[in-house]
Coordinates of C-alpha atoms in Angstrom, one line a residue:
S1 CA 107.3 103.1 88.2
S2 CA 104.1 104.7 90.0
I3 CA 100.2 104.2 90.6
D4 CA 99.7 107.6 88.6
E5 CA 101.6 106.2 86.0
A6 CA 100.0 102.8 85.8
L7 CA 96.7 104.6 85.8
D8 CA 97.5 106.8 83.0
R9 CA 98.6 103.8 81.1
Y10 CA 95.9 101.1 81.8
N11 CA 92.9 103.4 82.3
D12 CA 90.8 105.6 80.0
G13 CA 88.9 107.6 82.7
S14 CA 85.5 106.2 81.8
V15 CA 84.7 106.0 85.5
P16 CA 85.0 109.3 87.4
Y17 CA 87.9 108.7 90.0
I18 CA 87.3 109.5 93.9
T19 CA 90.5 110.0 95.5
V20 CA 91.3 108.7 99.1
T21 CA 90.6 111.8 101.0
D22 CA 87.3 112.9 99.1
M23 CA 85.9 109.6 100.1
Q24 CA 86.2 110.7 103.2
N25 CA 83.4 112.9 103.1
F26 CA 81.4 110.8 100.4
Q27 CA 78.5 110.3 102.5
N28 CA 76.2 107.0 102.3
K29 CA 78.3 105.2 99.9
I30 CA 78.0 101.6 99.0
I31 CA 82.0 100.2 98.7
L32 CA 82.1 97.2 96.2
D33 CA 85.3 95.1 95.9
A34 CA 86.5 94.0 92.4
R35 CA 89.3 91.8 93.4
E36 CA 88.9 88.2 93.4
W37 CA 87.6 86.4 96.7
E38 CA 91.1 85.4 97.8
E39 CA 92.3 89.2 97.7
F40 CA 89.1 90.0 99.6
N41 CA 89.6 87.6 102.3
V42 CA 92.8 88.8 103.3
S43 CA 91.6 91.9 104.0
H44 CA 89.0 94.7 102.0
L45 CA 87.7 98.2 103.4
K46 CA 85.2 98.4 106.1
N47 CA 81.5 97.2 105.2
A48 CA 82.8 96.6 101.2
I49 CA 80.9 94.0 99.4
W50 CA 82.7 91.8 97.3
V51 CA 81.7 91.6 93.6
G52 CA 84.8 90.0 92.1
Y53 CA 86.2 90.6 88.8
D54 CA 86.5 87.5 86.5
D55 CA 83.3 86.3 87.9
F56 CA 81.5 89.9 88.0
N57 CA 77.5 89.3 87.2
I58 CA 75.8 92.4 86.7
S59 CA 72.4 90.6 86.7
E60 CA 73.5 89.4 90.2
M61 CA 74.2 93.0 91.1
E62 CA 71.1 94.4 90.1
N63 CA 69.2 91.8 92.1
K64 CA 71.5 92.8 95.3
L65 CA 71.5 96.7 94.6
P66 CA 68.2 97.8 92.8
D67 CA 69.0 101.2 93.3
K68 CA 70.4 102.5 90.5
N69 CA 71.1 106.0 91.8
A70 CA 72.7 104.8 94.7
A71 CA 76.4 106.3 95.5
I72 CA 78.6 104.1 94.6
V73 CA 82.6 103.6 95.0
I74 CA 84.2 100.7 93.5
Y75 CA 88.1 99.6 94.0
C76 CA 90.6 97.1 93.6
S77 CA 94.5 97.0 93.8
I78 CA 94.9 100.5 92.5
G79 CA 91.9 101.3 90.2
V80 CA 92.4 99.1 86.9
R81 CA 90.0 96.5 87.4
S82 CA 87.7 98.4 89.4
E83 CA 87.4 100.7 85.9
N84 CA 86.1 97.8 83.8
I85 CA 83.8 96.8 86.7
G86 CA 82.8 100.4 87.0
E87 CA 82.0 100.6 83.0
E88 CA 79.6 97.9 83.4
L89 CA 78.2 99.5 86.5
L90 CA 77.7 103.0 84.6
E91 CA 76.2 101.1 81.4
S92 CA 73.5 99.7 83.3
G93 CA 72.6 102.9 85.1
Y94 CA 74.4 103.1 88.0
S95 CA 75.3 106.8 87.6
H96 CA 76.7 107.5 90.6
T97 CA 79.4 105.2 90.3
K98 CA 83.4 106.2 91.4
N99 CA 86.6 104.6 91.1
L100 CA 88.9 105.0 94.1
Y101 CA 92.1 106.4 92.3
G102 CA 95.0 104.1 93.6
G103 CA 92.7 101.2 95.3
I104 CA 93.4 99.7 98.6
F105 CA 97.2 100.2 97.7
E106 CA 96.5 103.8 98.0
W107 CA 94.1 103.5 100.9
T108 CA 96.5 102.0 103.3
N109 CA 99.5 104.0 101.6
Q110 CA 97.8 106.7 103.4
G111 CA 97.3 105.0 106.7
Y112 CA 93.5 104.5 106.6
P113 CA 92.8 100.9 107.9
V114 CA 91.2 97.3 106.4
Y115 CA 89.5 94.6 107.9
N116 CA 89.8 90.7 107.8
T117 CA 86.7 88.5 107.3
K118 CA 86.5 88.6 111.0
G119 CA 85.8 92.4 110.8
E120 CA 89.2 92.7 112.7
K121 CA 91.8 95.6 112.0
T122 CA 94.7 94.0 110.0
K123 CA 97.9 95.3 108.2
K124 CA 97.9 92.4 105.8
V125 CA 96.8 93.4 102.0
H126 CA 96.9 90.7 99.2
A127 CA 99.7 92.5 97.1
Y128 CA 98.0 90.6 93.4
G129 CA 101.5 90.0 92.4
K130 CA 105.2 91.1 92.6
L131 CA 104.9 93.7 90.0
W132 CA 101.8 95.6 91.1
G133 CA 103.1 95.0 94.6
K134 CA 105.6 97.4 94.5
F135 CA 103.1 100.4 94.6
L136 CA 101.8 98.9 98.2
T137 CA 104.4 100.3 100.7
K138 CA 102.4 100.6 103.9
A139 CA 101.2 97.2 104.4
E140 CA 102.2 93.5 105.3
K141 CA 102.3 92.2 101.4
V142 CA 100.1 88.7 100.6
Y143 CA 100.6 87.0 97.8

């Protein structure tokens, strides 16, 4: 019935969380979006790099981001898919990887901006599906 309960149920905490608030002070971070392309195209965090979920490829990631000491924050809708991709990053040596607690839903629920593919602020967020969309409370839901 809440993001907290969903994360307790589906995640095991294998990737350290970072809260939306703490992320504001996490300097020089690389932000990775672990949602599907259709979701990213509706909106994403500023300067986020799309890495996907179903088609995520760790070899491509290593080519794009050879510095395994980089500070990385990975997110998805609420933090379940991003934990899975975060595990792959950690296993590949990206030791400073953090999972955004509550994902883009919590980000927008707390009033932080998201951007469309033109780099413009938008109120639209892909809600993933009706079940998960109930956790998105302060955005225009797109399915």
